[in-house]
Each structure stands twice: as structure tokens, then as C-alpha cells.
PDB file of C-alpha atoms in Angstrom:
ATOM      1  CA  UNK M   3      23.231 -45.635 155.948  1.00  0.00           C
ATOM      2  CA  UNK M   4      24.096 -43.323 153.058  1.00  0.00           C
ATOM      3  CA  UNK M   5      26.729 -40.691 153.793  1.00  0.00           C
ATOM      4  CA  UNK M   6      25.284 -37.827 151.724  1.00  0.00           C
ATOM      5  CA  UNK M   7      27.983 -35.392 152.752  1.00  0.00           C
ATOM      6  CA  UNK M   8      30.714 -37.708 151.498  1.00  0.00           C
ATOM      7  CA  UNK M   9      29.005 -38.237 148.139  1.00  0.00           C
ATOM      8  CA  UNK M  10      28.545 -34.517 147.722  1.00  0.00           C
ATOM      9  CA  UNK M  11      32.217 -33.755 148.559  1.00  0.00           C
ATOM     10  CA  UNK M  12      33.441 -36.366 146.101  1.00  0.00           C
ATOM     11  CA  UNK M  13      31.232 -34.967 143.348  1.00  0.00           C
ATOM     12  CA  UNK M  14      32.407 -31.407 144.009  1.00  0.00           C
ATOM     13  CA  UNK M  15      36.042 -32.480 143.640  1.00  0.00           C
ATOM     14  CA  UNK M  16      35.241 -34.220 140.385  1.00  0.00           C
ATOM     15  CA  UNK M  17      33.341 -31.218 139.027  1.00  0.00           C
ATOM     16  CA  UNK M  18      36.164 -28.844 139.882  1.00  0.00           C
ATOM     17  CA  UNK M  19      38.534 -31.110 137.959  1.00  0.00           C
ATOM     18  CA  UNK M  20      36.215 -31.413 134.936  1.00  0.00           C
ATOM     19  CA  UNK M  21      35.289 -27.691 134.751  1.00  0.00           C
ATOM     20  CA  UNK M  22      38.359 -25.857 136.102  1.00  0.00           C
ATOM     21  CA  UNK M  23      37.577 -22.583 134.294  1.00  0.00           C
ATOM     22  CA  UNK M  24      33.814 -22.451 134.749  1.00  0.00           C
ATOM     23  CA  UNK M  25      33.185 -24.001 138.186  1.00  0.00           C
ATOM     24  CA  UNK M  26      32.714 -21.639 141.151  1.00  0.00           C
ATOM     25  CA  UNK M  27      31.719 -22.498 144.728  1.00  0.00           C
ATOM     26  CA  UNK M  28      29.422 -19.845 146.192  1.00  0.00           C
ATOM     27  CA  UNK M  29      28.794 -21.295 149.649  1.00  0.00           C
ATOM     28  CA  UNK M  30      29.407 -24.431 151.752  1.00  0.00           C
ATOM     29  CA  UNK M  31      26.257 -24.481 153.901  1.00  0.00           C
ATOM     30  CA  UNK M  32      24.243 -25.231 151.934  1.00  0.00           C
ATOM     31  CA  UNK M  33      26.654 -26.292 149.227  1.00  0.00           C
ATOM     32  CA  UNK M  34      26.011 -23.940 146.309  1.00  0.00           C
ATOM     33  CA  UNK M  35      28.043 -23.546 143.139  1.00  0.00           C
ATOM     34  CA  UNK M  36      27.787 -22.384 139.532  1.00  0.00           C
ATOM     35  CA  UNK M  37      28.952 -23.895 136.241  1.00  0.00           C
ATOM     36  CA  UNK M  38      29.058 -21.872 133.054  1.00  0.00           C
ATOM     37  CA  UNK M  39      28.198 -23.841 129.914  1.00  0.00           C
ATOM     38  CA  UNK M  40      29.082 -22.599 126.425  1.00  0.00           C
ATOM     39  CA  UNK M  41      28.051 -24.105 123.120  1.00  0.00           C
ATOM     40  CA  UNK M  42      30.425 -25.048 120.358  1.00  0.00           C
ATOM     41  CA  UNK M  43      31.055 -22.223 117.873  1.00  0.00           C
ATOM     42  CA  UNK M  44      28.553 -21.929 115.053  1.00  0.00           C
ATOM     43  CA  UNK M  45      29.087 -21.172 111.365  1.00  0.00           C
ATOM     44  CA  UNK M  46      29.996 -17.538 112.030  1.00  0.00           C
ATOM     45  CA  UNK M  47      31.759 -18.311 115.320  1.00  0.00           C
ATOM     46  CA  UNK M  48      28.639 -17.343 117.280  1.00  0.00           C
ATOM     47  CA  UNK M  49      28.003 -19.113 120.590  1.00  0.00           C
ATOM     48  CA  UNK M  50      25.259 -19.317 123.185  1.00  0.00           C
ATOM     49  CA  UNK M  51      25.993 -19.553 126.875  1.00  0.00           C
ATOM     50  CA  UNK M  52      24.313 -20.043 130.207  1.00  0.00           C
ATOM     51  CA  UNK M  53      25.456 -20.132 133.832  1.00  0.00           C
ATOM     52  CA  UNK M  54      23.731 -22.772 135.957  1.00  0.00           C
ATOM     53  CA  UNK M  55      23.448 -22.488 139.720  1.00  0.00           C
ATOM     54  CA  UNK M  56      23.087 -25.687 141.774  1.00  0.00           C
ATOM     55  CA  UNK M  57      22.377 -26.159 145.482  1.00  0.00           C
ATOM     56  CA  UNK M  58      22.604 -29.531 147.223  1.00  0.00           C
ATOM     57  CA  UNK M  59      19.659 -30.527 149.348  1.00  0.00           C
ATOM     58  CA  UNK M  60      20.448 -32.370 152.576  1.00  0.00           C
ATOM     59  CA  UNK M  61      19.762 -35.823 151.144  1.00  0.00           C
ATOM     60  CA  UNK M  62      21.142 -35.287 147.648  1.00  0.00           C
ATOM     61  CA  UNK M  63      21.468 -37.434 145.527  1.00  0.00           C
ATOM     62  CA  UNK M  64      18.336 -39.130 146.869  1.00  0.00           C
ATOM     63  CA  UNK M  65      16.777 -35.700 146.502  1.00  0.00           C
ATOM     64  CA  UNK M  66      17.110 -33.632 143.356  1.00  0.00           C
ATOM     65  CA  UNK M  67      19.362 -30.578 143.631  1.00  0.00           C
ATOM     66  CA  UNK M  68      17.964 -27.079 143.357  1.00  0.00           C
ATOM     67  CA  UNK M  69      18.899 -25.469 140.060  1.00  0.00           C
ATOM     68  CA  UNK M  70      18.353 -22.227 138.192  1.00  0.00           C
ATOM     69  CA  UNK M  71      19.759 -20.180 135.330  1.00  0.00           C
ATOM     70  CA  UNK M  72      21.503 -17.096 136.726  1.00  0.00           C
ATOM     71  CA  UNK M  73      22.737 -15.634 133.432  1.00  0.00           C
ATOM     72  CA  UNK M  74      22.646 -16.309 129.714  1.00  0.00           C
ATOM     73  CA  UNK M  75      23.947 -14.972 126.410  1.00  0.00           C
ATOM     74  CA  UNK M  76      22.179 -15.087 123.042  1.00  0.00           C
ATOM     75  CA  UNK M  77      19.290 -17.178 124.327  1.00  0.00           C
ATOM     76  CA  UNK M  78      15.667 -16.149 123.969  1.00  0.00           C
ATOM     77  CA  UNK M  79      12.942 -16.799 126.536  1.00  0.00           C
ATOM     78  CA  UNK M  80      11.816 -20.007 124.845  1.00  0.00           C
ATOM     79  CA  UNK M  81      15.352 -21.387 124.967  1.00  0.00           C
ATOM     80  CA  UNK M  82      15.606 -20.650 128.702  1.00  0.00           C
ATOM     81  CA  UNK M  83      12.266 -22.362 129.325  1.00  0.00           C
ATOM     82  CA  UNK M  84      13.376 -25.427 127.360  1.00  0.00           C
ATOM     83  CA  UNK M  85      16.608 -25.678 129.364  1.00  0.00           C
ATOM     84  CA  UNK M  86      14.744 -25.557 132.681  1.00  0.00           C
ATOM     85  CA  UNK M  87      12.401 -28.318 131.483  1.00  0.00           C
ATOM     86  CA  UNK M  88      15.416 -30.367 130.379  1.00  0.00           C
ATOM     87  CA  UNK M  89      17.043 -30.029 133.818  1.00  0.00           C
ATOM     88  CA  UNK M  90      13.808 -31.104 135.502  1.00  0.00           C
ATOM     89  CA  UNK M  91      13.507 -34.174 133.298  1.00  0.00           C
ATOM     90  CA  UNK M  92      17.131 -35.226 133.718  1.00  0.00           C
ATOM     91  CA  UNK M  93      17.036 -34.704 137.495  1.00  0.00           C
ATOM     92  CA  UNK M  94      14.009 -36.990 137.869  1.00  0.00           C
ATOM     93  CA  UNK M  95      15.527 -39.666 135.633  1.00  0.00           C
ATOM     94  CA  UNK M  96      18.813 -39.716 137.576  1.00  0.00           C
ATOM     95  CA  UNK M  97      17.394 -39.524 141.094  1.00  0.00           C
ATOM     96  CA  UNK M  98      19.533 -41.565 143.531  1.00  0.00           C
ATOM     97  CA  UNK M  99      22.793 -40.972 141.624  1.00  0.00           C
ATOM     98  CA  UNK M 100      25.137 -38.005 141.636  1.00  0.00           C
ATOM     99  CA  UNK M 101      23.907 -36.161 138.580  1.00  0.00           C
ATOM    100  CA  UNK M 102      25.438 -32.717 138.123  1.00  0.00           C
ATOM    101  CA  UNK M 103      27.762 -33.836 135.331  1.00  0.00           C
ATOM    102  CA  UNK M 104      24.802 -35.488 133.574  1.00  0.00           C
ATOM    103  CA  UNK M 105      22.681 -32.335 133.894  1.00  0.00           C
ATOM    104  CA  UNK M 106      25.448 -30.080 132.610  1.00  0.00           C
ATOM    105  CA  UNK M 107      26.174 -32.429 129.689  1.00  0.00           C
ATOM    106  CA  UNK M 108      22.492 -32.396 128.705  1.00  0.00           C
ATOM    107  CA  UNK M 109      22.492 -28.579 128.738  1.00  0.00           C
ATOM    108  CA  UNK M 110      25.699 -28.573 126.671  1.00  0.00           C
ATOM    109  CA  UNK M 111      24.010 -30.669 123.988  1.00  0.00           C
ATOM    110  CA  UNK M 112      20.957 -28.412 124.074  1.00  0.00           C
ATOM    111  CA  UNK M 113      23.080 -25.307 123.519  1.00  0.00           C
ATOM    112  CA  UNK M 114      24.780 -26.948 120.533  1.00  0.00           C
ATOM    113  CA  UNK M 115      21.328 -27.684 119.088  1.00  0.00           C
ATOM    114  CA  UNK M 116      20.321 -24.059 119.563  1.00  0.00           C
ATOM    115  CA  UNK M 117      23.389 -22.878 117.622  1.00  0.00           C
ATOM    116  CA  UNK M 118      22.436 -25.247 114.785  1.00  0.00           C
ATOM    117  CA  UNK M 119      18.892 -23.873 114.871  1.00  0.00           C
ATOM    118  CA  UNK M 120      20.243 -20.330 114.577  1.00  0.00           C
ATOM    119  CA  UNK M 121      22.113 -21.374 111.431  1.00  0.00           C
ATOM    120  CA  UNK M 122      18.986 -23.016 109.977  1.00  0.00           C
ATOM    121  CA  UNK M 123      16.847 -19.985 110.828  1.00  0.00           C
ATOM    122  CA  UNK M 124      19.294 -17.640 109.094  1.00  0.00           C
ATOM    123  CA  UNK M 125      19.327 -19.846 106.002  1.00  0.00           C
ATOM    124  CA  UNK M 126      15.509 -19.806 105.911  1.00  0.00           C
ATOM    125  CA  UNK M 127      15.440 -16.029 106.298  1.00  0.00           C
ATOM    126  CA  UNK M 128      17.926 -15.697 103.435  1.00  0.00           C
ATOM    127  CA  UNK M 129      15.811 -17.957 101.197  1.00  0.00           C
ATOM    128  CA  UNK M 130      12.674 -16.008 102.097  1.00  0.00           C
ATOM    129  CA  UNK M 131      14.316 -12.718 101.130  1.00  0.00           C
ATOM    130  CA  UNK M 132      15.438 -14.255  97.833  1.00  0.00           C
ATOM    131  CA  UNK M 133      11.879 -15.464  97.122  1.00  0.00           C
ATOM    132  CA  UNK M 134      10.490 -12.016  97.898  1.00  0.00           C
ATOM    133  CA  UNK M 135      13.055 -10.380  95.622  1.00  0.00           C
ATOM    134  CA  UNK M 136      12.168 -12.788  92.788  1.00  0.00           C
ATOM    135  CA  UNK M 137       8.460 -12.087  93.239  1.00  0.00           C
ATOM    136  CA  UNK M 138       9.083  -8.348  93.205  1.00  0.00           C
ATOM    137  CA  UNK M 139      11.099  -8.717  89.997  1.00  0.00           C
ATOM    138  CA  UNK M 140       8.270 -10.698  88.394  1.00  0.00           C
ATOM    139  CA  UNK M 141       5.788  -7.980  89.326  1.00  0.00           C
ATOM    140  CA  UNK M 142       7.979  -5.342  87.729  1.00  0.00           C
ATOM    141  CA  UNK M 143       8.355  -7.437  84.576  1.00  0.00           C
ATOM    142  CA  UNK M 144       4.700  -8.357  84.115  1.00  0.00           C
ATOM    143  CA  UNK M 145       3.317  -4.978  85.095  1.00  0.00           C
ATOM    144  CA  UNK M 146      -0.195  -4.293  86.392  1.00  0.00           C
ATOM    145  CA  UNK M 147      -3.263  -6.009  84.802  1.00  0.00           C
ATOM    146  CA  UNK M 148      -5.630  -3.391  83.393  1.00  0.00           C
ATOM    147  CA  UNK M 149      -9.313  -3.134  84.289  1.00  0.00           C
ATOM    148  CA  UNK M 150     -11.868  -0.607  83.065  1.00  0.00           C
ATOM    149  CA  UNK M 151     -11.666   1.209  86.392  1.00  0.00           C
ATOM    150  CA  UNK M 152      -7.893   1.582  86.686  1.00  0.00           C
ATOM    151  CA  UNK M 153      -7.627   2.275  82.952  1.00  0.00           C
ATOM    152  CA  UNK M 154     -10.022   5.206  83.218  1.00  0.00           C
ATOM    153  CA  UNK M 155      -8.200   6.513  86.299  1.00  0.00           C
ATOM    154  CA  UNK M 156      -4.902   6.321  84.469  1.00  0.00           C
ATOM    155  CA  UNK M 157      -6.357   7.844  81.302  1.00  0.00           C
ATOM    156  CA  UNK M 158      -7.811  10.819  83.160  1.00  0.00           C
ATOM    157  CA  UNK M 159      -4.400  11.562  84.605  1.00  0.00           C
ATOM    158  CA  UNK M 160      -2.691  10.964  81.281  1.00  0.00           C
ATOM    159  CA  UNK M 161      -5.111  13.190  79.366  1.00  0.00           C
ATOM    160  CA  UNK M 162      -4.642  15.975  81.892  1.00  0.00           C
ATOM    161  CA  UNK M 163      -0.883  15.747  81.425  1.00  0.00           C
ATOM    162  CA  UNK M 164      -1.292  15.609  77.636  1.00  0.00           C
ATOM    163  CA  UNK M 165      -3.592  18.636  77.640  1.00  0.00           C
ATOM    164  CA  UNK M 166      -1.042  20.593  79.637  1.00  0.00           C
ATOM    165  CA  UNK M 167       1.637  19.666  77.111  1.00  0.00           C
ATOM    166  CA  UNK M 168      -0.636  20.768  74.242  1.00  0.00           C
ATOM    167  CA  UNK M 169      -1.354  24.077  75.933  1.00  0.00           C
ATOM    168  CA  UNK M 170       2.316  24.767  76.396  1.00  0.00           C
ATOM    169  CA  UNK M 171       2.989  23.831  72.793  1.00  0.00           C
ATOM    170  CA  UNK M 172       0.166  26.050  71.529  1.00  0.00           C
ATOM    171  CA  UNK M 173       1.462  28.930  73.589  1.00  0.00           C
ATOM    172  CA  UNK M 174       4.902  28.437  72.130  1.00  0.00           C
ATOM    173  CA  UNK M 175       3.431  28.337  68.619  1.00  0.00           C
ATOM    174  CA  UNK M 176       1.467  31.513  69.274  1.00  0.00           C
ATOM    175  CA  UNK M 177       4.605  33.214  70.381  1.00  0.00           C
ATOM    176  CA  UNK M 178       6.328  31.972  67.245  1.00  0.00           C
ATOM    177  CA  UNK M 179       3.467  33.319  65.107  1.00  0.00           C
ATOM    178  CA  UNK M 180       2.178  29.926  64.064  1.00  0.00           C
ATOM    179  CA  UNK M 181      -1.436  28.865  63.717  1.00  0.00           C
ATOM    180  CA  UNK M 182      -2.998  27.173  66.724  1.00  0.00           C
ATOM    181  CA  UNK M 183      -5.547  24.342  66.760  1.00  0.00           C
ATOM    182  CA  UNK M 184      -9.190  25.296  67.130  1.00  0.00           C
ATOM    183  CA  UNK M 185     -11.308  24.080  70.023  1.00  0.00           C
ATOM    184  CA  UNK M 186     -13.142  21.776  67.658  1.00  0.00           C
ATOM    185  CA  UNK M 187      -9.893  20.194  66.482  1.00  0.00           C
ATOM    186  CA  UNK M 188      -8.778  19.568  70.038  1.00  0.00           C
ATOM    187  CA  UNK M 189     -12.156  18.024  70.913  1.00  0.00           C
ATOM    188  CA  UNK M 190     -12.109  15.705  67.917  1.00  0.00           C
ATOM    189  CA  UNK M 191      -8.559  14.617  68.683  1.00  0.00           C
ATOM    190  CA  UNK M 192      -9.305  13.764  72.334  1.00  0.00           C
ATOM    191  CA  UNK M 193     -12.677  12.179  71.494  1.00  0.00           C
ATOM    192  CA  UNK M 194     -11.212   9.806  68.931  1.00  0.00           C
ATOM    193  CA  UNK M 195      -8.444   8.857  71.355  1.00  0.00           C
ATOM    194  CA  UNK M 196     -10.934   8.014  74.116  1.00  0.00           C
ATOM    195  CA  UNK M 197     -13.047   5.835  71.813  1.00  0.00           C
ATOM    196  CA  UNK M 198     -10.031   3.963  70.479  1.00  0.00           C
ATOM    197  CA  UNK M 199      -8.576   3.165  73.928  1.00  0.00           C
ATOM    198  CA  UNK M 200     -11.860   2.003  75.470  1.00  0.00           C
ATOM    199  CA  UNK M 201     -12.603  -0.204  72.450  1.00  0.00           C
ATOM    200  CA  UNK M 202      -9.209  -1.939  72.672  1.00  0.00           C
ATOM    201  CA  UNK M 203      -9.623  -2.444  76.407  1.00  0.00           C
ATOM    202  CA  UNK M 204     -13.038  -4.102  76.073  1.00  0.00           C
ATOM    203  CA  UNK M 205     -11.870  -6.453  73.282  1.00  0.00           C
ATOM    204  CA  UNK M 206      -9.040  -8.040  75.263  1.00  0.00           C
ATOM    205  CA  UNK M 207      -6.838  -7.990  78.278  1.00  0.00           C
ATOM    206  CA  UNK M 208      -4.069  -5.417  78.391  1.00  0.00           C
ATOM    207  CA  UNK M 209      -0.992  -4.860  80.486  1.00  0.00           C
ATOM    208  CA  UNK M 210       0.061  -1.312  81.416  1.00  0.00           C
ATOM    209  CA  UNK M 211       3.699  -0.707  80.513  1.00  0.00           C
ATOM    210  CA  UNK M 212       4.412   2.991  80.952  1.00  0.00           C
ATOM    211  CA  UNK M 213       2.784   5.896  82.765  1.00  0.00           C
ATOM    212  CA  UNK M 214       4.537   8.462  80.593  1.00  0.00           C
ATOM    213  CA  UNK M 215       3.710   7.027  77.154  1.00  0.00           C
ATOM    214  CA  UNK M 216       0.503   5.595  75.715  1.00  0.00           C
ATOM    215  CA  UNK M 217       1.786   2.042  75.313  1.00  0.00           C
ATOM    216  CA  UNK M 218      -0.329  -1.085  76.006  1.00  0.00           C
ATOM    217  CA  UNK M 219       0.411  -4.736  75.436  1.00  0.00           C
ATOM    218  CA  UNK M 220      -2.493  -6.962  74.475  1.00  0.00           C
ATOM    219  CA  UNK M 221      -2.613 -10.293  76.337  1.00  0.00           C
ATOM    220  CA  UNK M 222      -4.284 -13.401  74.981  1.00  0.00           C
ATOM    221  CA  UNK M 223      -7.649 -14.033  76.649  1.00  0.00           C
ATOM    222  CA  UNK M 224      -6.561 -17.621  77.427  1.00  0.00           C
ATOM    223  CA  UNK M 225      -3.269 -16.588  79.088  1.00  0.00           C
TER     224      UNK M 225
END
């Protein structure tokens, strides 16, 4: 007949020797204890940690122990769920043998994997930011492709700004006693400018370069 109490006492003594700084007995009936497991340090000395609570059932190890996570550091909900599933799997596979050391070792390996995943995730985030910065730089370099619609919107704003500049200049010239342009001259100037811009736009593709100056770059139709 199996002496479950003896097997449990022997395992407790072994665990206390293996984990002297992280093993704590909470109660004797039923036998309940905790073991704190910490990962190896990552690239930036970051770690993840969890405290596991175990309770022996009467016929342990022929029955699986009760287990739960009572605290954790730097683990997200998915990590906690994965650890619980890992404990369940390992407990079933080792049924009939004292298994606490095996369970804790499996969790230790899992925590080390999580630290590696944190490093990989940070590297991916860094690469993503670099790609976004490169794309933003390309957009600034190439400018905005011009269509009839956005050209006319821009031109209306530009012409309004230009007209205001002309008015100020004419007022200054009046004050200086100089001749000012007639309404007909202003109309002819603006009309010719409109016709020229629209004609260039319809003949090819253009790229808008500046909102303060009337500068356009013609792009090859095949580009």
C-alpha cells in the first residue's frame, strides 16, 4: 500500500532544499505551499515572474495536486492562461510520480520563452516604426499627385492669396503716387494664368511642390 504522506513529506524536504529563497509552506493540513518562479534576465535586464500555489490532495501523487497562480509580474492575461494550460498538461503526463519539481521547471522554461518573445516583439515594433518613418519621408519627397479637382482647389486658394498681395501692392503704389493697374489688366493677367495652368495639367501628370509658389513638376505619363 502506498504511503502518500511519506512521499509528500520527502518531496517537501527536497523542494525546500532546491528553492530555499522562494519556497513557503502555508499550511500542513492540507499541505499547501508556494514557489515563486522568475525568468532569466532579458536583453534589458527585464524579467517576468509568477508565484505558484500548490495543494496536495490526499492521494497525491496518484492524484494531481491543486495549483493556481497567486501573483505575477510583467505577464499579460494570455501568458497566465498559457501557464495554467502548461501545468494541466504536465500534471496529467506525470500522474503517479511526485511532480512539483517537474511542473515548476516547465513554468521556468515558459517564462524564459516569454522574455525572448518580449525581445522579439520590441525588435518588430522598432522595425515597424522605421518602415513608417521611411514611408513618411518618401511621401514628403514625392509630394502629392495632382488631379483636376485638387489643382482647382489649390489654385482658388492661391489666386485669392495672390489677389490680396496685388491689392496690398497697388495700395502701396497709390500711396507712393505710382500708376495702378486697371481692372482690365488684372482680368487679363489672371485669365491667362488660369488657361496656362489648366492646359499644362491636362497634357500630363504633375506633382505639387510648394503651396506658397507656383511651381509644378511634370511627370512622365509612363512613370
